[in-house]
Short mmCIF file of C-alpha atoms in Angstrom, two decimals:
data_model
loop_
_atom_site.label_atom_id
_atom_site.label_comp_id
_atom_site.label_asym_id
_atom_site.label_seq_id
_atom_site.Cartn_x
_atom_site.Cartn_y
_atom_site.Cartn_z
CA MET J 1 31.23 63.51 341.92
CA VAL J 2 28.96 64.51 339.04
CA LYS J 3 31.91 64.58 336.65
CA ALA J 4 32.99 61.14 337.81
CA ALA J 5 29.48 59.80 337.28
CA GLN J 6 29.44 61.38 333.82
CA ALA J 7 32.69 59.59 333.10
CA GLY J 8 31.00 56.28 333.91
CA ASP J 9 31.87 55.81 337.57
CA ALA J 10 28.99 53.80 339.04
CA SER J 11 30.02 54.40 342.63
CA ALA J 12 29.97 58.16 342.03
CA PHE J 13 26.41 57.92 340.83
CA GLY J 14 25.62 55.80 343.87
CA LYS J 15 26.99 58.54 346.10
CA LEU J 16 24.87 61.11 344.30
CA TYR J 17 21.87 58.94 345.01
CA GLU J 18 22.70 58.65 348.69
CA LEU J 19 23.26 62.38 348.91
CA TYR J 20 20.13 63.53 347.18
CA ARG J 21 17.57 60.78 347.63
CA ASP J 22 15.96 62.43 350.67
CA PRO J 23 15.49 65.93 349.18
CA VAL J 24 14.10 64.31 346.04
CA TYR J 25 11.90 62.06 348.13
CA ARG J 26 10.52 65.04 350.05
CA TYR J 27 9.91 66.86 346.81
CA CYS J 28 8.08 63.86 345.38
CA LEU J 29 6.15 63.31 348.57
CA ALA J 30 4.92 66.89 348.63
CA ARG J 31 3.92 66.49 345.02
CA SER J 32 2.14 63.15 345.24
CA GLY J 33 0.90 63.16 348.82
CA ALA J 34 1.49 59.43 349.24
CA THR J 35 4.64 57.59 350.24
CA HIS J 36 4.47 54.72 347.79
CA ASP J 37 3.94 57.13 344.90
CA ALA J 38 6.85 59.23 346.14
CA GLU J 39 9.10 56.16 346.27
CA ASP J 40 8.21 55.20 342.71
CA LEU J 41 8.82 58.78 341.63
CA VAL J 42 12.26 58.81 343.25
CA ALA J 43 13.20 55.72 341.25
CA ASP J 44 11.88 57.36 338.11
CA VAL J 45 13.78 60.59 338.81
CA PHE J 46 17.13 58.89 339.31
CA LEU J 47 16.64 56.67 336.28
CA ARG J 48 15.91 59.75 334.20
CA ALA J 49 18.86 61.54 335.74
CA MET J 50 21.07 58.59 334.76
CA GLU J 51 19.91 58.89 331.16
CA ALA J 52 20.30 62.66 331.15
CA LEU J 53 23.63 62.68 332.95
CA GLU J 54 25.65 63.10 329.77
CA ARG J 55 23.73 66.25 328.89
CA TYR J 56 24.11 67.80 332.33
CA GLU J 57 26.22 70.93 332.36
CA ASP J 58 27.37 72.64 335.50
CA ARG J 59 26.01 76.17 335.29
CA GLY J 60 26.69 77.08 338.86
CA LEU J 61 23.47 75.61 340.20
CA PRO J 62 23.45 72.77 342.73
CA PHE J 63 23.01 69.34 341.21
CA VAL J 64 19.82 68.96 343.20
CA ALA J 65 18.23 71.69 341.05
CA PHE J 66 18.77 69.42 338.06
CA LEU J 67 17.12 66.58 339.99
CA PHE J 68 14.20 68.76 341.06
CA ARG J 69 13.59 69.75 337.48
CA ILE J 70 13.54 66.11 336.47
CA ALA J 71 11.29 65.33 339.45
CA ARG J 72 8.87 68.01 338.42
CA ASN J 73 8.59 66.64 334.88
CA ALA J 74 8.36 63.06 336.11
CA ALA J 75 5.57 64.01 338.51
CA ILE J 76 3.68 65.78 335.73
CA ASP J 77 4.02 62.73 333.49
CA ARG J 78 2.88 60.50 336.27
CA SER J 79 -0.13 62.62 337.15
CA ARG J 80 -1.17 62.46 333.51
CA ARG J 81 -1.15 58.69 333.66
CA THR J 82 -2.80 58.26 337.03
CA ARG J 83 -4.98 60.31 339.29
CA PRO J 84 -3.19 61.40 342.44
CA ASP J 85 -3.61 58.99 345.25
CA MET J 86 -4.55 60.95 348.32
CA SER J 87 -4.60 58.06 350.74
CA ILE J 88 -4.23 58.89 354.39
CA GLU J 89 -0.96 57.18 354.75
CA ASP J 90 1.25 58.07 357.62
CA LEU J 91 4.73 59.20 356.94
CA THR J 92 6.90 56.46 358.22
CA ASN J 93 10.47 56.28 359.28
CA ASP J 94 10.26 59.37 361.42
CA PRO J 95 13.65 59.82 363.10
CA GLU J 96 12.15 62.33 365.48
CA SER J 97 9.68 59.86 366.84
CA ASP J 98 10.28 59.23 370.45
CA HIS J 99 8.85 56.86 372.92
CA ASN J 100 5.94 59.15 373.51
CA VAL J 101 3.28 57.55 371.32
CA GLU J 102 0.94 60.54 371.53
CA SER J 103 3.61 62.98 370.47
CA ALA J 104 4.70 60.78 367.57
CA ALA J 105 1.11 60.43 366.39
CA ALA J 106 0.60 64.22 366.55
CA ARG J 107 3.70 64.86 364.47
CA SER J 108 2.68 62.25 361.98
CA SER J 109 -0.75 63.86 361.62
CA GLU J 110 0.84 67.27 361.14
CA ARG J 111 3.11 66.03 358.43
CA GLN J 112 0.38 64.20 356.65
CA ALA J 113 -1.80 67.31 356.77
CA LEU J 114 1.05 69.46 355.47
CA VAL J 115 1.94 67.06 352.71
CA ASN J 116 -1.68 66.73 351.68
CA ALA J 117 -2.13 70.50 351.66
CA MET J 118 1.07 71.01 349.67
CA SER J 119 0.11 68.42 347.11
CA LYS J 120 -2.92 70.57 346.34
CA LEU J 121 -0.92 73.75 345.71
CA LYS J 122 0.19 75.01 342.35
CA ALA J 123 3.55 73.60 341.34
CA ASP J 124 5.27 76.99 341.63
CA TYR J 125 3.98 77.49 345.16
CA ARG J 126 4.91 73.98 346.20
CA ASP J 127 8.40 74.32 344.76
CA VAL J 128 9.18 77.57 346.48
CA LEU J 129 7.94 76.27 349.85
CA LEU J 130 9.97 73.11 349.51
CA LEU J 131 13.13 74.83 348.43
CA ARG J 132 12.91 77.68 350.91
CA PHE J 133 11.59 76.05 354.07
CA VAL J 134 12.08 72.32 353.75
CA GLU J 135 15.42 72.28 351.96
CA GLY J 136 16.52 75.58 353.45
CA TYR J 137 17.87 77.38 350.36
CA GLY J 138 18.10 81.17 350.42
CA ALA J 139 15.76 83.28 348.30
CA ALA J 140 18.59 84.25 345.93
CA GLU J 141 19.57 80.64 345.37
CA VAL J 142 15.97 79.57 344.82
CA GLY J 143 15.73 82.43 342.34
CA ARG J 144 18.70 81.07 340.39
CA MET J 145 17.28 77.57 340.48
CA THR J 146 13.85 78.60 339.25
CA GLY J 147 14.84 81.46 336.95
CA ARG J 148 13.32 84.21 339.09
CA SER J 149 14.59 87.28 340.82
CA GLU J 150 15.07 87.22 344.57
CA GLY J 151 12.18 89.64 344.98
CA ALA J 152 9.93 87.47 342.85
CA VAL J 153 10.82 84.45 344.98
CA ARG J 154 9.90 86.33 348.15
CA THR J 155 6.59 87.43 346.67
CA LEU J 156 5.86 83.91 345.50
CA GLN J 157 6.82 82.51 348.88
CA HIS J 158 4.43 84.91 350.64
CA ARG J 159 1.58 83.93 348.37
CA ALA J 160 2.41 80.25 348.68
CA LEU J 161 2.34 80.39 352.49
CA ASP J 162 -0.96 82.23 352.37
CA ARG J 163 -2.35 79.61 350.04
CA LEU J 164 -1.05 76.79 352.21
CA ARG J 165 -2.64 78.34 355.28
CA ARG J 166 -5.97 78.59 353.49
CA GLU J 167 -5.68 75.01 352.34
CA LEU J 168 -5.02 73.87 355.89
CA ASP J 169 -7.95 75.96 357.16
CA ARG J 170 -10.18 74.48 354.53
CA SER J 171 -9.25 70.95 355.51
CA GLY J 172 -9.67 71.79 359.21
CA ALA J 173 -6.07 70.90 359.94
CA SER J 174 -4.78 74.31 360.97
CA ALA J 175 -5.37 73.61 364.66
CA LEU J 176 -2.74 70.90 364.45
CA PHE J 177 -0.08 73.56 364.02
CA ASP J 178 -0.87 75.69 367.04
CA ARG J 179 2.17 74.43 368.87
CA TRP J 180 4.48 75.94 366.20
CA GLY J 181 3.44 79.41 367.27
CA GLY J 182 4.28 78.83 370.92
CA ALA J 183 6.41 76.54 372.99
CA GLU J 184 7.65 74.38 370.13
CA ALA J 185 8.77 77.43 368.22
CA ALA J 186 10.65 78.71 371.22
CA LYS J 187 12.34 75.35 371.58
CA MET I 1 -1.47 80.45 362.34
CA ASN I 2 0.99 83.00 360.98
CA GLU I 3 3.66 82.73 358.31
CA GLY I 4 6.35 82.07 360.87
CA SER I 5 4.65 79.10 362.42
CA LEU I 6 3.83 77.65 359.02
CA ALA I 7 7.43 78.08 357.93
CA ARG I 8 8.63 76.31 361.04
CA ALA I 9 6.17 73.48 360.51
CA LEU I 10 7.43 73.13 356.96
CA GLY I 11 11.00 73.12 358.23
CA ALA I 12 10.14 70.10 360.35
CA LEU I 13 9.46 68.18 357.16
CA ARG I 14 13.20 68.21 356.55
CA SER I 15 13.50 65.35 358.98
CA THR I 16 11.41 63.20 356.68
CA HIS I 17 13.58 60.55 355.05
CA MET I 18 13.00 57.95 352.48
CA PRO I 19 12.31 54.58 354.08
CA GLU I 20 15.40 52.39 353.94
CA LEU I 21 13.51 49.50 352.46
CA ALA I 22 12.27 51.62 349.58
CA SER I 23 15.67 53.21 349.20
CA ASP I 24 17.31 49.79 348.88
CA ARG I 25 14.78 48.80 346.25
CA VAL I 26 15.50 51.96 344.24
CA ARG I 27 19.25 51.44 344.63
CA ASP I 28 18.95 47.92 343.21
CA GLU I 29 16.90 49.22 340.34
CA LEU I 30 19.49 51.91 339.61
CA GLU I 31 22.35 49.43 339.71
CA ARG I 32 20.56 47.24 337.19
CA ALA I 33 19.84 50.21 334.97
CA TRP I 34 23.47 51.37 335.20
CA ARG I 35 24.70 47.94 334.07
CA ASP I 36 22.22 47.89 331.18
CA ARG I 37 23.30 51.37 330.23
CA ALA I 38 26.95 50.38 330.25
CA ASP I 39 26.17 47.41 327.99
CA ARG I 40 24.33 49.58 325.49
CA PRO I 41 26.33 50.93 322.54
CA GLN I 42 27.09 54.58 323.01
CA ARG I 43 25.69 57.05 320.50
CA ARG I 44 27.81 60.00 321.38
CA GLY I 45 28.59 60.67 317.73
CA LEU I 46 24.97 61.48 317.00
CA ALA I 47 24.48 63.92 319.83
CA VAL I 48 23.71 67.34 318.40
CA PRO I 49 23.73 70.34 320.73
CA ALA I 50 20.39 72.06 321.18
CA PHE I 51 21.61 75.38 319.76
CA ALA I 52 22.80 73.60 316.61
CA ARG I 53 19.39 72.00 316.15
CA ALA I 54 17.69 75.36 316.65
CA PHE I 55 20.08 77.02 314.21
CA ALA I 56 19.48 74.28 311.64
CA LEU I 57 15.73 74.66 312.02
CA VAL I 58 15.88 78.43 311.55
CA THR I 59 18.14 77.97 308.52
CA VAL I 60 15.73 75.49 306.94
CA VAL I 61 12.81 77.84 307.52
CA VAL I 62 14.65 80.83 306.07
CA VAL I 63 15.97 78.93 303.04
CA THR I 64 12.57 77.36 302.35
CA GLY I 65 10.91 80.75 302.63
CA PHE I 66 13.48 82.32 300.32
CA LEU I 67 13.14 79.54 297.74
CA THR I 68 9.35 79.69 297.96
CA LEU I 69 9.20 83.43 297.37
CA ARG I 70 11.46 83.04 294.35
CA ALA I 71 9.68 79.99 292.96
CA GLY I 72 8.69 80.30 289.30
CA ALA I 73 5.40 79.09 287.89
CA ASP I 74 7.12 75.87 286.84
CA SER I 75 8.09 75.11 290.42
CA PRO I 76 6.06 72.97 292.80
CA LEU I 77 6.48 75.78 295.32
CA TYR I 78 4.68 78.25 293.06
CA SER I 79 1.27 77.78 294.68
CA ALA I 80 2.87 78.32 298.10
CA ARG I 81 4.50 81.49 296.81
CA ILE I 82 1.18 82.75 295.45
CA ALA I 83 -0.53 81.97 298.75
CA ILE I 84 2.15 83.83 300.70
CA GLU I 85 2.07 86.83 298.39
CA ASP I 86 -1.73 86.94 298.55
CA THR I 87 -1.63 86.72 302.32
CA LEU I 88 0.82 89.61 302.46
CA VAL I 89 -1.87 91.80 300.90
CA LEU I 90 -3.47 92.00 304.32
CA PHE I 91 -0.38 93.66 305.76
CA GLN I 92 0.13 96.31 303.09
CA ALA I 93 -0.52 99.95 303.76
CA ASP I 94 -1.44 100.47 300.11
CA ARG I 95 -3.07 97.25 299.03
CA VAL I 96 -4.02 98.46 295.58
CA GLU I 97 -0.47 99.39 294.77
CA TYR I 98 0.83 96.09 296.08
CA VAL I 99 -1.71 94.03 294.14
CA THR I 100 -1.09 96.09 291.02
CA ALA I 101 2.61 95.32 291.30
CA LEU I 102 1.80 91.67 291.84
CA TYR I 103 -0.39 91.63 288.78
CA GLU I 104 2.33 93.23 286.72
CA GLU I 105 4.88 90.72 287.95
CA ARG I 106 2.64 87.72 287.28
CA ALA I 107 1.62 88.96 283.85
CA GLU I 108 5.26 89.40 282.90
CA GLU I 109 6.10 85.97 284.22
CA ALA I 110 3.27 84.41 282.22
CA ALA I 111 4.43 86.19 279.08
CA ARG I 112 7.98 85.07 279.63
CA LEU I 113 6.94 81.44 280.09
CA GLU I 114 4.73 81.56 277.03
CA ALA I 115 7.60 82.99 275.05
CA VAL I 116 9.79 80.04 275.95
CA GLY I 117 6.99 77.60 275.18
CA ASN I 118 6.33 76.35 278.69
CA ALA I 119 2.56 76.16 278.32
CA LEU I 120 1.87 74.37 281.60
CA ALA I 121 3.77 76.84 283.73
CA ALA I 122 2.36 79.71 281.69
CA GLY I 123 -1.12 78.39 282.42
CA HIS I 124 -0.35 78.48 286.15
CA ALA I 125 0.96 81.98 285.85
CA ARG I 126 -2.12 83.05 283.89
CA GLU I 127 -4.37 81.59 286.55
CA ALA I 128 -2.45 83.52 289.17
CA GLU I 129 -2.69 86.63 287.03
CA ALA I 130 -6.47 86.24 286.70
CA ASP I 131 -6.76 85.66 290.43
CA THR I 132 -4.77 88.81 291.06
CA LEU I 133 -7.08 90.74 288.80
CA ARG I 134 -10.10 89.44 290.66
CA LEU I 135 -8.44 90.38 293.93
CA LEU I 136 -7.72 93.83 292.60
CA ASN I 137 -11.35 94.22 291.66
CA ARG I 138 -12.41 93.27 295.13
CA ILE I 139 -10.17 95.74 296.91
CA MET I 140 -10.30 98.62 294.45
CA PRO I 141 -12.43 101.47 295.75
CA ARG I 142 -15.25 102.04 293.25
CA THR I 143 -16.59 105.30 291.97
CA GLU I 144 -19.85 105.59 290.14
CA ASP I 145 -19.23 105.50 286.44
CA PRO I 146 -21.13 108.12 284.57
CA SER I 147 -20.58 106.35 281.28
CA PRO I 148 -23.10 107.04 278.55
CA GLU I 149 -25.45 104.61 276.97
CA PRO I 150 -23.67 102.20 274.72
CA SER I 151 -25.21 103.49 271.56
CA PRO I 152 -22.38 102.70 269.24
CA ALA I 153 -21.81 99.04 269.52
CA ILE I 154 -18.12 98.65 269.36
CA VAL I 155 -16.97 95.15 269.15
CA VAL I 156 -18.73 91.96 269.18
CA ALA I 157 -17.95 88.84 267.46
CA PRO I 158 -17.81 85.26 268.29
CA THR I 159 -14.45 84.01 267.61
CA ALA I 160 -13.55 80.69 266.21
CA GLU I 161 -10.06 80.52 267.44
CA PRO I 162 -9.33 76.91 268.20
CA SER I 163 -6.14 77.53 270.01
CA PRO I 164 -6.37 76.28 273.58
CA ALA I 165 -3.81 78.77 274.68
CA PRO I 166 -5.40 82.15 274.89
CA THR I 167 -3.84 84.27 272.26
CA VAL I 168 -4.00 87.74 271.01
CA THR I 169 -5.17 87.41 267.48
CA PRO I 170 -2.73 88.77 265.03
CA THR I 171 -4.93 87.56 262.24
CA PRO I 172 -7.50 89.90 260.77
CA ILE I 173 -10.53 88.26 262.25
CA PRO I 174 -13.52 90.51 261.80
CA THR I 175 -13.97 91.04 265.43
CA ALA I 176 -14.95 94.63 265.54
CA THR I 177 -17.79 96.06 263.65
CA ARG I 178 -19.26 99.45 264.10
CA PRO I 179 -22.67 99.83 262.59
CA GLY I 180 -22.66 102.51 260.03
CA THR I 181 -18.98 102.65 259.76
CA PRO I 182 -16.66 101.00 257.35
CA PRO I 183 -15.34 97.64 258.36
CA PRO I 184 -12.74 98.23 260.91
CA ALA I 185 -9.22 97.20 260.59
CA PRO I 186 -8.64 94.88 263.46
CA ALA I 187 -5.83 96.24 265.45
CA PRO I 188 -2.86 94.67 263.79
CA THR I 189 -0.53 93.76 266.50
CA PRO I 190 2.76 92.82 265.00
CA LYS I 191 3.81 90.47 267.76
CA PRO I 192 2.68 86.99 266.94
CA ALA I 193 5.33 85.46 269.11
CA THR I 194 3.85 86.60 272.36
CA THR I 195 0.63 84.90 273.23
CA ARG I 196 -0.79 86.83 276.08
CA PRO I 197 -4.53 86.79 276.08
CA SER I 198 -5.44 90.00 277.68
CA THR I 199 -2.51 92.28 277.58
CA VAL I 200 -0.28 92.92 274.68
CA THR I 201 2.65 95.21 274.93
CA PRO I 202 3.49 96.39 271.49
CA THR I 203 6.18 98.67 272.72
CA ALA I 204 8.04 99.11 275.89
CA THR I 205 5.80 101.73 277.33
CA PRO I 206 5.38 103.32 280.71
CA ALA I 207 4.23 101.78 283.91
CA TYR I 208 0.98 100.00 284.53
CA PHE I 209 -1.95 101.75 286.07
CA THR I 210 -5.40 100.68 287.12
CA VAL I 211 -8.13 100.97 284.55
CA HIS I 212 -11.81 101.05 285.35
CA ALA I 213 -13.54 99.12 282.58
CA THR I 214 -17.26 99.20 281.88
CA GLY I 215 -19.40 97.79 279.14
CA TYR I 216 -22.56 95.88 278.26
CA VAL I 217 -23.19 92.33 277.23
CA THR I 218 -26.30 91.46 275.29
CA SER I 219 -27.58 88.48 273.43
CA ALA I 220 -28.21 88.72 269.71
CA ASP I 221 -31.73 90.07 270.27
CA GLY I 222 -30.39 92.87 272.45
CA THR I 223 -31.42 91.37 275.79
CA PRO I 224 -28.94 92.15 278.58
CA VAL I 225 -27.14 89.00 279.68
CA ASN I 226 -26.81 88.35 283.37
CA ASP I 227 -24.00 86.32 284.95
CA ALA I 228 -21.91 86.08 281.82
CA CYS I 229 -18.30 85.19 282.51
CA VAL I 230 -15.70 87.77 281.52
CA SER I 231 -12.18 86.47 281.22
CA THR I 232 -8.82 87.41 279.82
CA GLY I 233 -8.44 84.12 277.97
CA ILE I 234 -10.88 82.14 275.87
CA ASP I 235 -11.77 79.61 278.50
CA SER I 236 -9.78 80.85 281.43
CA SER I 237 -11.36 81.60 284.77
CA CYS I 238 -13.66 84.57 285.09
CA VAL I 239 -12.27 87.87 286.29
CA THR I 240 -15.75 89.24 286.71
CA SER I 241 -19.30 88.53 285.62
CA THR I 242 -22.08 90.69 284.30
CA THR I 243 -24.89 92.10 286.33
CA ASN I 244 -27.97 92.87 284.26
CA GLY I 245 -25.73 92.92 281.26
CA ARG I 246 -23.28 95.36 282.76
CA ILE I 247 -19.53 94.82 283.03
CA ASP I 248 -17.87 96.88 285.68
CA PHE I 249 -14.45 95.97 286.94
CA VAL I 250 -10.88 97.10 287.34
CA LEU I 251 -7.91 95.85 285.44
CA VAL I 252 -4.31 96.84 285.12
CA GLY I 253 -2.91 98.12 281.89
CA ARG I 254 -0.59 100.54 280.18
CA LYS I 255 -1.36 103.38 277.91
CA GLY I 256 -1.63 102.18 274.32
CA GLN I 257 -1.98 98.59 275.36
CA SER I 258 -4.41 96.39 273.49
CA ILE I 259 -6.79 94.50 275.70
CA THR I 260 -8.91 91.54 274.64
CA LEU I 261 -11.67 90.34 276.88
CA TYR I 262 -13.69 87.21 276.30
CA VAL I 263 -17.30 86.82 277.35
CA ARG I 264 -19.09 83.51 277.59
CA LYS I 265 -22.41 82.33 278.88
CA LEU I 266 -23.78 78.83 278.99
CA ASP I 267 -27.31 78.67 277.62
CA PRO I 268 -29.11 76.38 280.05
CA LEU I 269 -31.83 75.54 277.52
CA THR I 270 -29.64 74.36 274.69
CA GLY I 271 -26.50 73.55 276.62
CA ALA I 272 -24.55 75.61 274.12
CA THR I 273 -22.15 78.35 275.09
CA GLN I 274 -22.64 81.81 273.73
CA ARG I 275 -19.42 83.65 273.19
CA GLY I 276 -18.17 87.06 272.32
CA LYS I 277 -15.07 89.13 272.73
CA VAL I 278 -13.92 92.67 272.62
CA THR I 279 -10.55 94.14 271.82
CA THR I 280 -9.81 97.67 272.71
CA VAL I 281 -6.90 99.91 273.54
CA VAL I 282 -6.17 101.49 276.88
CA THR I 283 -6.11 105.25 276.63
CA GLY I 284 -6.61 106.29 280.22
CA PRO I 285 -7.89 105.29 283.63
CA THR I 286 -11.35 104.56 282.26
CA LEU I 287 -12.07 102.13 279.50
CA PHE I 288 -15.42 101.85 277.81
CA LEU I 289 -15.87 98.42 276.26
CA GLY I 290 -19.13 99.23 274.57
CA GLN I 291 -21.75 96.63 273.79
CA ILE I 292 -20.64 93.05 273.42
CA VAL I 293 -23.06 90.72 271.72
CA ILE I 294 -22.67 87.05 272.44
CA ARG I 295 -23.77 84.24 270.16
CA VAL I 296 -23.54 80.51 269.93
CA ILE I 297 -20.66 79.76 267.67
#
């Protein structure tokens, strides 16, 4: 699909967008902490990817690693231009939301707290948490994507989780996650 | 809250999706950009791989460095070369030896350029040579000179040489007079072609070595002159200056080499410049210049 897009196939690039827009969106959301900023960043990332497509070389890494690298640079550029907007904006379009309004509100609060806490982490910490736990890549693969050894990724991941926990404690949001240690986890 | 529960909470973020409305907006934007991109003329021919750019940059740096370090005094890169060579002094284990070699090289270059009549480039080389000598004087470890009182005044005479290029005087100018002795024969140096001010190499003799030169500068009434400029050319830059009439510095020379040093001092009262010079021959690592009397010419 990447090769086809490089050859000028618009529909192939469209498929790449459909395939990777959500991981990129989550990455951008964790970085910016606000949905509208994340949406603008996604547009910026794919526009940059379109321009850089000719220079892309398959080196055995997933294409999404290329997009994450672009996203990281785009987010840095954007944060230079504007201060991060930390509005308390609920994450919308939650496919898990059910008819239980209370439950949906709790999940939304959790996510907002997590996203806010992650947006305050160092980029390296945020990246490793996103790649390992949100996107579900193995430590070895994350290592290849970020140029680290597997052991270094695990160490970084441990520190990042510790930092995230402290950030949640500091913001008083850690109580929101109690359910993940008990019944919800078992489920 | 342990790591496991945090990891699970993070995993739940995977169900977060981009809102369809926003996604549609981005898709439209991408489609527009793709069309614009397709309409743009391609510039594939100009694309240069990153490694080629890096290689070209390294090549340019190396070639420029090579050309700079080989630049002659008539090259615009000469000052860069001098600056690099002078900077390299800091990294030498034996700085004196390195600077001595530099001095030798610059003196030879100046002589060569003078021989071919390139006065401008020779002037640059002479300046560099004088700078090297000053540098050598700064870094040379000093030992106390137990030189005797300058009872026999050796050489002193204002010179009326009009030549702007500093020259070794092949003409019998009465530059050296020893009181009580017959008029001296000014060292006849049979090399009028070479016009080096301070160093004359009558014969191809052995290697250069450092020479510790001392002497005294007085005015006509015998008063020691402070802050008089000592140079290797008539009006070239000072290689050292006098302190309470005393000259004490290091130069580079060869055994048997004739050295001419010029002394000048601006008289602040009259605005006139008092001048004198001394010519002597290097015989060993110490060189006594004697008393140099300066006068208004």
